[in-house]
Short mmCIF file of C-alpha atoms and ligand atoms in Angstrom, two decimals:
data_model
loop_
_atom_site.label_atom_id
_atom_site.label_comp_id
_atom_site.label_asym_id
_atom_site.label_seq_id
_atom_site.Cartn_x
_atom_site.Cartn_y
_atom_site.Cartn_z
CA UNK A 1 71.87 -31.80 20.44
CA UNK A 2 70.50 -28.45 19.33
CA UNK A 3 73.61 -27.82 17.24
CA UNK A 4 73.18 -31.22 15.55
CA UNK A 5 69.56 -30.43 14.80
CA UNK A 6 70.48 -27.08 13.32
CA UNK A 7 73.18 -28.55 11.13
CA UNK A 8 71.60 -31.79 9.90
CA UNK A 9 67.83 -31.81 10.20
CA UNK A 10 65.46 -30.13 7.80
CA UNK A 11 62.57 -28.30 9.47
CA UNK A 12 59.43 -27.25 7.60
CA UNK A 13 59.67 -24.33 5.20
CA UNK A 14 63.05 -23.05 6.33
CA UNK A 15 66.64 -23.06 5.13
CA UNK A 16 68.91 -26.01 5.99
CA UNK A 17 71.97 -23.76 6.07
CA UNK A 18 70.48 -20.82 7.95
CA UNK A 19 67.31 -22.13 9.55
CA UNK A 20 64.85 -20.28 11.73
CA UNK A 21 65.42 -21.24 15.38
CA UNK A 22 63.74 -24.44 16.64
CA UNK A 23 62.91 -24.69 20.35
CA UNK A 24 63.52 -28.11 21.95
CA UNK A 25 60.39 -29.52 23.61
CA UNK A 26 60.71 -32.11 26.36
CA UNK A 27 57.06 -32.93 26.96
CA UNK A 28 53.55 -31.72 26.41
CA UNK A 29 50.52 -31.98 28.64
CA UNK A 30 47.04 -30.52 28.29
CA UNK A 31 47.49 -27.16 26.56
CA UNK A 32 51.10 -26.73 27.63
CA UNK A 33 54.36 -27.47 25.87
CA UNK A 34 57.33 -27.79 28.19
CA UNK A 35 60.66 -26.76 26.73
CA UNK A 36 63.84 -28.57 27.66
CA UNK A 37 65.01 -25.56 29.62
CA UNK A 38 61.91 -25.89 31.81
CA UNK A 39 59.87 -23.04 30.35
CA UNK A 40 56.19 -23.73 29.78
CA UNK A 41 54.31 -22.43 26.77
CA UNK A 42 50.54 -22.24 26.31
CA UNK A 43 49.78 -23.88 23.00
CA UNK A 44 47.93 -21.69 20.52
CA UNK A 45 48.48 -23.92 17.49
CA UNK A 46 47.17 -27.41 18.32
CA UNK A 47 50.28 -28.58 16.44
CA UNK A 48 48.86 -27.36 13.11
CA UNK A 49 45.16 -28.16 13.62
CA UNK A 50 45.71 -31.62 15.16
CA UNK A 51 45.81 -31.67 18.96
CA UNK A 52 42.16 -30.79 19.54
CA UNK A 53 42.00 -32.53 22.94
CA UNK A 54 45.36 -31.18 24.14
CA UNK A 55 48.47 -33.27 24.71
CA UNK A 56 49.12 -36.43 26.66
CA UNK A 57 45.43 -37.16 27.00
CA UNK A 58 44.71 -40.15 29.29
CA UNK A 59 41.99 -41.58 27.02
CA UNK A 60 44.16 -41.43 23.91
CA UNK A 61 47.16 -42.74 25.84
CA UNK A 62 45.07 -45.72 26.98
CA UNK A 63 43.90 -46.40 23.43
CA UNK A 64 47.53 -46.35 22.26
CA UNK A 65 48.73 -48.60 25.08
CA UNK A 66 46.04 -51.21 24.74
CA UNK A 67 46.43 -51.38 20.96
CA UNK A 68 50.21 -51.61 21.34
CA UNK A 69 49.76 -54.76 23.38
CA UNK A 70 47.87 -56.36 20.49
CA UNK A 71 49.86 -55.13 17.49
CA UNK A 72 51.37 -51.85 16.37
CA UNK A 73 51.11 -52.59 12.70
CA UNK A 74 50.36 -55.25 10.13
CA UNK A 75 50.13 -54.87 6.36
CA UNK A 76 46.65 -54.16 5.00
CA UNK A 77 47.17 -56.22 1.82
CA UNK A 78 45.34 -59.50 2.40
CA UNK A 79 44.79 -58.73 6.08
CA UNK A 80 42.28 -56.66 7.98
CA UNK A 81 41.64 -55.78 11.61
CA UNK A 82 39.13 -54.40 14.06
CA UNK A 83 40.80 -50.98 14.56
CA UNK A 84 40.44 -50.14 10.84
CA UNK A 85 36.91 -51.58 10.62
CA UNK A 86 35.71 -49.73 13.72
CA UNK A 87 37.16 -46.45 12.54
CA UNK A 88 35.71 -46.87 9.05
CA UNK A 89 32.26 -47.52 10.54
CA UNK A 90 32.56 -44.44 12.70
CA UNK A 91 33.72 -42.13 9.91
CA UNK A 92 31.02 -43.37 7.54
CA UNK A 93 28.49 -42.74 10.30
CA UNK A 94 29.52 -39.13 11.03
CA UNK A 95 30.09 -37.92 7.46
CA UNK A 96 27.26 -37.40 4.90
CA UNK A 97 25.27 -40.56 4.26
CA UNK A 98 26.35 -40.81 0.64
CA UNK A 99 30.04 -41.29 1.58
CA UNK A 100 30.24 -45.02 2.24
CA UNK A 101 33.64 -46.22 1.01
CA UNK A 102 36.91 -45.39 2.63
CA UNK A 103 40.59 -45.51 1.75
CA UNK A 104 43.04 -45.12 4.65
CA UNK A 105 46.42 -43.55 4.07
CA UNK A 106 49.24 -42.07 6.09
CA UNK A 107 49.03 -38.32 5.58
CA UNK A 108 46.78 -35.58 4.33
CA UNK A 109 48.82 -35.04 1.16
CA UNK A 110 48.56 -38.71 0.29
CA UNK A 111 44.80 -38.71 0.88
CA UNK A 112 44.60 -35.85 -1.64
CA UNK A 113 46.70 -37.82 -4.15
CA UNK A 114 44.24 -40.68 -3.75
CA UNK A 115 41.27 -38.37 -4.26
CA UNK A 116 42.80 -36.99 -7.47
CA UNK A 117 43.63 -40.48 -8.65
CA UNK A 118 40.08 -41.64 -7.94
CA UNK A 119 38.67 -38.76 -9.99
CA UNK A 120 40.91 -39.37 -12.99
CA UNK A 121 40.39 -43.11 -12.88
CA UNK A 122 36.63 -42.64 -12.61
CA UNK A 123 36.39 -40.77 -15.90
CA UNK A 124 38.89 -43.03 -17.62
CA UNK A 125 36.80 -46.06 -16.72
CA UNK A 126 33.65 -44.40 -17.96
CA UNK A 127 35.21 -43.84 -21.36
CA UNK A 128 35.95 -40.13 -20.93
CA UNK A 129 39.75 -40.10 -20.57
CA UNK A 130 39.92 -36.43 -21.62
CA UNK A 131 38.45 -35.49 -18.24
CA UNK A 132 41.72 -35.49 -16.28
CA UNK A 133 42.27 -31.87 -15.26
CA UNK A 134 41.39 -30.35 -11.86
CA UNK A 135 39.65 -27.04 -11.29
CA UNK A 136 40.30 -25.16 -8.08
CA UNK A 137 40.64 -21.64 -6.67
CA UNK A 138 43.65 -19.49 -5.92
CA UNK A 139 44.74 -19.27 -2.30
CA UNK A 140 44.21 -22.98 -1.62
CA UNK A 141 46.50 -25.50 0.03
CA UNK A 142 46.20 -29.27 -0.27
CA UNK A 143 49.63 -30.66 0.62
CA UNK A 144 53.22 -30.89 -0.51
CA UNK A 145 53.30 -33.95 -2.79
CA UNK A 146 53.27 -33.24 -6.53
CA UNK A 147 49.60 -33.95 -7.24
CA UNK A 148 48.49 -32.00 -4.19
CA UNK A 149 50.92 -29.19 -5.06
CA UNK A 150 49.36 -28.87 -8.49
CA UNK A 151 46.10 -27.73 -6.88
CA UNK A 152 47.75 -25.44 -4.29
CA UNK A 153 47.89 -21.73 -5.01
CA UNK A 154 50.29 -21.39 -7.97
CA UNK A 155 52.28 -18.58 -6.32
CA UNK A 156 52.64 -19.83 -2.74
CA UNK A 157 52.83 -23.38 -4.14
CA UNK A 158 55.89 -22.30 -6.18
CA UNK A 159 54.56 -23.73 -9.42
CA UNK A 160 57.07 -21.75 -11.48
CA UNK A 161 59.99 -23.55 -9.81
CA UNK A 162 58.48 -26.89 -10.75
CA UNK A 163 57.17 -25.92 -14.20
CA UNK A 164 56.78 -28.96 -16.42
CA UNK A 165 56.78 -31.29 -13.42
CA UNK A 166 53.71 -30.06 -11.56
CA UNK A 167 50.65 -30.69 -13.67
CA UNK A 168 48.94 -27.56 -14.93
CA UNK A 169 45.45 -27.21 -13.53
CA UNK A 170 42.67 -24.62 -13.87
CA UNK A 171 42.43 -21.83 -11.31
CA UNK A 172 39.54 -19.52 -10.59
CA UNK A 173 40.23 -16.39 -8.49
CA UNK A 174 40.18 -16.74 -4.73
CA UNK A 175 36.58 -16.53 -3.44
CA UNK A 176 36.26 -12.89 -2.33
CA UNK A 177 32.95 -12.91 -0.49
CA UNK A 178 33.73 -13.25 3.21
CA UNK A 179 32.14 -15.95 5.33
CA UNK A 180 28.70 -14.98 6.60
CA UNK A 181 27.85 -12.79 3.58
CA UNK A 182 25.63 -13.52 0.61
CA UNK A 183 27.64 -14.09 -2.55
CA UNK A 184 28.89 -10.79 -3.99
CA UNK A 185 28.10 -9.98 -7.59
CA UNK A 186 30.73 -11.36 -9.90
CA UNK A 187 32.49 -13.56 -7.36
CA UNK A 188 31.82 -16.73 -9.31
CA UNK A 189 31.87 -15.25 -12.85
CA UNK A 190 35.33 -16.51 -13.80
CA UNK A 191 34.62 -19.84 -12.19
CA UNK A 192 31.49 -20.16 -14.29
CA UNK A 193 33.44 -19.40 -17.48
CA UNK A 194 36.07 -22.00 -16.58
CA UNK A 195 33.31 -24.60 -16.19
CA UNK A 196 31.66 -23.57 -19.46
CA UNK A 197 34.83 -23.64 -21.51
CA UNK A 198 36.62 -26.62 -20.00
CA UNK A 199 34.08 -29.04 -18.57
CA UNK A 200 35.01 -31.69 -21.14
CA UNK A 201 38.53 -31.71 -19.65
CA UNK A 202 37.66 -31.27 -15.96
CA UNK A 203 37.63 -34.40 -13.83
CA UNK A 204 36.91 -32.69 -10.52
CA UNK A 205 36.82 -29.50 -8.53
CA UNK A 206 38.86 -29.61 -5.34
CA UNK A 207 38.34 -27.10 -2.54
CA UNK A 208 38.86 -26.54 1.16
CA UNK A 209 35.29 -25.76 2.24
CA UNK A 210 34.80 -22.30 3.83
CA UNK A 211 38.30 -22.05 5.36
CA UNK A 212 41.36 -21.74 3.17
CA UNK A 213 44.06 -22.72 5.65
CA UNK A 214 47.77 -22.69 4.92
CA UNK A 215 47.12 -20.69 1.73
CA UNK A 216 46.16 -17.60 3.76
CA UNK A 217 43.68 -18.40 6.54
CA UNK A 218 40.79 -16.95 4.59
CA UNK A 219 37.12 -17.63 5.42
CA UNK A 220 34.77 -17.40 2.45
CA UNK A 221 31.03 -17.44 1.88
CA UNK A 222 29.13 -20.72 2.06
CA UNK A 223 27.18 -19.43 -0.97
CA UNK A 224 30.34 -19.79 -3.01
CA UNK A 225 30.47 -23.47 -2.11
CA UNK A 226 26.82 -23.92 -2.96
CA UNK A 227 27.45 -22.38 -6.37
CA UNK A 228 30.41 -24.70 -6.95
CA UNK A 229 28.33 -27.73 -6.02
CA UNK A 230 25.58 -26.60 -8.39
CA UNK A 231 28.03 -26.01 -11.26
CA UNK A 232 29.60 -29.44 -10.67
CA UNK A 233 26.18 -31.05 -11.14
CA UNK A 234 25.32 -28.89 -14.12
CA UNK A 235 28.59 -29.65 -15.96
CA UNK A 236 29.06 -33.25 -14.79
CA UNK A 237 32.21 -32.61 -12.79
CA UNK A 238 33.13 -34.44 -9.56
CA UNK A 239 33.48 -32.52 -6.29
CA UNK A 240 36.38 -33.24 -3.92
CA UNK A 241 36.27 -31.53 -0.53
CA UNK A 242 39.46 -31.32 1.49
CA UNK A 243 38.44 -31.17 5.16
CA UNK A 244 41.88 -32.19 6.39
CA UNK A 245 42.19 -28.91 8.31
CA UNK A 246 38.52 -28.06 8.91
CA UNK A 247 37.26 -31.51 9.90
CA UNK A 248 36.33 -32.44 13.47
CA UNK A 249 34.82 -29.17 14.59
CA UNK A 250 37.56 -26.59 14.08
CA UNK A 251 35.43 -24.18 12.03
CA UNK A 252 32.37 -24.52 14.28
CA UNK A 253 30.64 -27.42 12.48
CA UNK A 254 31.80 -31.02 12.65
CA UNK A 255 32.63 -30.60 8.94
CA UNK A 256 32.78 -27.17 7.32
CA UNK A 257 30.76 -28.27 4.27
CA UNK A 258 27.75 -28.39 6.61
CA UNK A 259 27.64 -24.58 6.40
CA UNK A 260 26.64 -24.93 2.76
CA UNK A 261 24.68 -28.14 3.16
CA UNK A 262 26.46 -29.75 0.25
CA UNK A 263 27.92 -33.21 -0.22
CA UNK A 264 31.13 -34.14 -1.94
CA UNK A 265 31.77 -37.14 -4.17
CA UNK A 266 35.13 -37.52 -2.45
CA UNK A 267 36.13 -36.23 0.99
CA UNK A 268 39.64 -36.04 2.50
CA UNK A 269 40.18 -36.18 6.26
CA UNK A 270 43.38 -36.09 8.32
CA UNK A 271 45.12 -33.99 10.96
CA UNK A 272 42.72 -33.96 13.99
CA UNK A 273 41.55 -37.47 13.02
CA UNK A 274 43.96 -38.97 15.58
CA UNK A 275 43.76 -36.02 17.98
CA UNK A 276 47.34 -35.22 16.96
CA UNK A 277 48.87 -38.53 18.04
CA UNK A 278 49.86 -40.19 14.77
CA UNK A 279 49.74 -39.43 11.09
CA UNK A 280 46.61 -40.91 9.53
CA UNK A 281 44.27 -39.78 6.78
CA UNK A 282 41.20 -41.07 5.01
CA UNK A 283 39.65 -40.53 1.59
CA UNK A 284 35.92 -41.24 1.54
CA UNK A 285 33.89 -41.79 -1.61
CA UNK A 286 30.26 -42.26 -2.65
CA UNK A 287 28.51 -44.94 -4.71
CA UNK A 288 29.13 -43.03 -7.92
CA UNK A 289 32.91 -43.15 -7.39
CA UNK A 290 32.85 -46.77 -6.27
CA UNK A 291 30.82 -47.81 -9.32
CA UNK A 292 32.91 -45.77 -11.74
CA UNK A 293 36.21 -47.07 -10.48
CA UNK A 294 34.91 -50.63 -10.48
CA UNK A 295 33.48 -50.45 -14.02
CA UNK A 296 35.22 -52.81 -16.43
CA UNK A 297 36.74 -54.63 -13.48
CA UNK A 298 38.75 -51.55 -12.55
CA UNK A 299 40.64 -51.37 -9.27
CA UNK A 300 42.19 -48.41 -7.51
CA UNK A 301 45.95 -48.80 -7.83
CA UNK A 302 47.15 -47.51 -4.48
CA UNK A 303 48.42 -49.19 -1.31
CA UNK A 304 50.62 -47.31 1.15
CA UNK A 305 52.78 -49.47 3.44
CA UNK A 306 51.16 -48.06 6.56
CA UNK A 307 47.63 -48.16 5.16
CA UNK A 308 45.10 -48.62 7.99
CA UNK A 309 47.82 -48.69 10.65
CA UNK A 310 46.11 -50.31 13.68
CA UNK A 311 47.74 -48.06 16.26
CA UNK A 312 46.69 -44.90 14.44
CA UNK A 313 43.18 -46.28 13.76
CA UNK A 314 42.63 -47.20 17.43
CA UNK A 315 43.70 -43.79 18.59
CA UNK A 316 41.56 -42.15 15.91
CA UNK A 317 38.44 -44.04 17.04
CA UNK A 318 39.13 -43.00 20.63
CA UNK A 319 39.68 -39.41 19.54
CA UNK A 320 36.46 -39.24 17.52
CA UNK A 321 34.50 -40.75 20.43
CA UNK A 322 36.10 -38.33 22.86
CA UNK A 323 35.15 -35.42 20.63
CA UNK A 324 31.56 -36.49 20.07
CA UNK A 325 31.00 -37.29 23.74
CA UNK A 326 32.30 -33.85 24.73
CA UNK A 327 30.43 -30.60 24.44
CA UNK A 328 32.73 -29.63 21.57
CA UNK A 329 30.25 -27.20 20.02
CA UNK A 330 30.00 -25.34 23.32
CA UNK A 331 33.77 -25.27 23.65
CA UNK A 332 34.39 -24.10 20.11
CA UNK A 333 31.73 -21.40 20.34
CA UNK A 334 33.13 -20.21 23.68
CA UNK A 335 36.57 -19.93 22.06
CA UNK A 336 35.01 -18.14 19.09
CA UNK A 337 33.32 -15.53 21.26
CA UNK A 338 36.46 -14.84 23.24
CA UNK A 339 38.62 -14.63 20.11
CA UNK A 340 36.13 -12.23 18.59
CA UNK A 341 36.20 -9.91 21.60
CA UNK A 342 39.87 -10.11 22.43
CA UNK A 343 41.39 -10.20 18.95
CA UNK A 344 38.77 -7.70 17.75
CA UNK A 345 40.62 -5.06 19.80
CA UNK A 346 43.53 -5.20 17.37
CA UNK A 347 41.37 -4.21 14.45
CA UNK A 348 42.30 -0.52 14.73
CA UNK A 349 45.92 -1.16 15.60
CA UNK A 350 48.41 0.41 13.14
CA UNK A 351 49.71 -2.22 10.75
CA UNK A 352 46.68 -4.52 11.14
CA UNK A 353 44.73 -5.00 7.94
CA UNK A 354 42.13 -7.51 9.10
CA UNK A 355 40.96 -9.53 12.08
CA UNK A 356 38.73 -12.53 11.41
CA UNK A 357 37.42 -15.35 13.55
CA UNK A 358 35.53 -18.52 12.70
CA UNK A 359 34.96 -21.33 15.17
CA UNK A 360 38.17 -21.98 17.08
CA UNK A 361 40.32 -20.10 14.54
CA UNK A 362 41.36 -16.49 15.09
CA UNK A 363 43.43 -14.58 12.56
CA UNK A 364 45.14 -11.20 12.73
CA UNK A 365 46.42 -10.16 9.31
CA UNK A 366 49.09 -7.48 9.15
CA UNK A 367 49.88 -5.28 6.20
CA UNK A 368 53.44 -6.59 5.86
CA UNK A 369 55.39 -9.78 6.48
CA UNK A 370 56.25 -10.71 10.04
CA UNK A 371 59.84 -11.28 11.17
CA UNK A 372 59.12 -14.82 12.33
CA UNK A 373 62.38 -15.41 14.25
CA UNK A 374 62.03 -12.16 16.21
CA UNK A 375 58.30 -12.46 16.92
CA UNK A 376 58.61 -16.13 17.80
CA UNK A 377 61.25 -15.23 20.38
CA UNK A 378 58.93 -12.67 21.95
CA UNK A 379 56.11 -15.20 22.10
CA UNK A 380 58.30 -17.81 23.78
CA UNK A 381 59.53 -15.25 26.29
CA UNK A 382 55.90 -14.42 27.04
CA UNK A 383 55.12 -18.12 27.65
CA UNK A 384 52.99 -18.82 24.58
CA UNK A 385 53.39 -20.95 21.48
CA UNK A 386 52.11 -19.06 18.45
CA UNK A 387 53.69 -19.60 15.06
CA UNK A 388 53.07 -16.80 12.57
CA UNK A 389 53.48 -17.13 8.80
CA UNK A 390 53.68 -14.45 6.13
CA UNK A 391 51.51 -11.55 7.28
CA UNK A 392 49.43 -13.73 9.57
CA UNK A 393 49.36 -14.32 13.29
CA UNK A 394 46.71 -16.86 14.05
CA UNK A 395 45.41 -18.86 16.98
CA UNK A 396 43.80 -22.28 16.87
CA UNK A 397 44.13 -23.66 20.38
CA UNK A 398 43.08 -27.11 21.61
CA UNK A 399 39.31 -27.08 22.31
CA UNK A 400 40.00 -27.81 25.99
CA UNK A 401 41.80 -24.52 26.60
CA UNK A 402 40.64 -22.54 29.65
CA UNK A 403 39.53 -18.90 29.55
CA UNK A 404 42.64 -17.50 31.24
CA UNK A 405 45.02 -19.37 29.00
CA UNK A 406 43.11 -18.20 25.95
CA UNK A 407 43.33 -14.62 27.16
CA UNK A 408 47.09 -15.00 27.60
CA UNK A 409 47.28 -16.10 23.97
CA UNK A 410 45.17 -13.25 22.64
CA UNK A 411 47.08 -10.70 24.76
CA UNK A 412 50.39 -12.03 23.46
CA UNK A 413 49.33 -11.41 19.84
CA UNK A 414 50.10 -7.74 20.49
CA UNK A 415 53.80 -8.69 20.58
CA UNK A 416 53.63 -9.36 16.85
CA UNK A 417 52.22 -5.90 16.22
CA UNK A 418 55.11 -4.03 17.85
CA UNK A 419 57.60 -3.19 15.16
CA UNK A 420 61.26 -3.07 16.41
N1 PMP B 501 45.04 -30.28 2.97
C1 PMP B 501 44.93 -29.27 3.84
C2 PMP B 501 43.71 -28.40 3.80
C3 PMP B 501 45.93 -29.05 4.79
O1 PMP B 501 45.82 -28.02 5.66
C4 PMP B 501 47.05 -29.91 4.82
C5 PMP B 501 48.17 -29.74 5.85
N2 PMP B 501 48.47 -28.47 6.24
C6 PMP B 501 47.14 -30.94 3.89
C7 PMP B 501 46.11 -31.10 2.98
C8 PMP B 501 48.31 -31.87 3.86
O2 PMP B 501 48.32 -32.72 4.94
P1 PMP B 501 49.68 -33.40 5.46
O3 PMP B 501 50.55 -32.29 5.94
O4 PMP B 501 49.22 -34.33 6.53
O5 PMP B 501 50.27 -34.12 4.28
#
């Protein structure tokens, strides 16, 4: 089986002819992944931000089972159902009051495509078709489909390879002021110039609030976001916030934009939305977007096959309820404190250039690229699941992780710091 996998199945961001090793998992429960050979690994990744409640959760399993007995899926064209309506009500309730309209889709990347489409269509309908370009910052990540790629960091997003296919957008430098600091002089200067010179062409700004995830796990000042929101108003540009990674408590607030007390015109959610059970995403919009898109009898031309999938929506409602009924803030802040203390010890380690922690995210940045295959092997042998990328080893465990398990994860990080 493993040989078949290696020969025929593409895995993320690795070669098909000489792939990085993939470890077969047989089951997962709580914060543990069980490999087929019987070894158990403590999960430090939440399956890329998703499994906030841990795996095989009885409440989410029940939600899946009872929905399955009604229907797994029906088309959303011309039909509707309680799972989608309930989830929509819930998401509208927990996000800023102005976001009242929701578009369900099947993945984060698609929800970003929809957000971009909404922004372009908005200006087109209002008689300003020249406003069709996006402004963003370097170091961002918004997904792997072409529209989303166009607003990812141009270098890590490999824009040169897809020149002429990926739309050219406007990029300000990566926000340099770290989270928790007042905006440093000059940090928004280039951004300001881009607004001044191009506002007639800019449909929207798109950003990951406070935490830049897959583009480098960088935490930046909430002041930066406030400045962006102010400039958007000043220059009549829409604001799209991508909380696909940060949503549902990961960065210490239910939504990271709360740190800056700003509201988006369009908000993208995904990942932890279903607690890691199924792929589901949502794009939320305010009255301004609704009215703009509907002007001149306009309609949003989008309709994924699995839009509003009942199974995913039921699990998502159960996951959101589970989160809000739990003491998630207490859990996330307990994780934060422990990550700060235990990862903080690596700050002076040779080869470590930075250690940063925000909410239930802990990052150790090295000064050179990590040999992923080798370090991954060490982690697995030590009984932990931590997946480094580039120069980064990072932890974002399920919120339900216990203190001892968390300490095993932070202790294991040292294995990535040993060279040879
Ligand atoms: N936006 C952000 C901020 C993300 O972290 C991701 C996924 N890593 C995406 C969008 C894309 O989501 P998906 O992988 O579900 O398409």
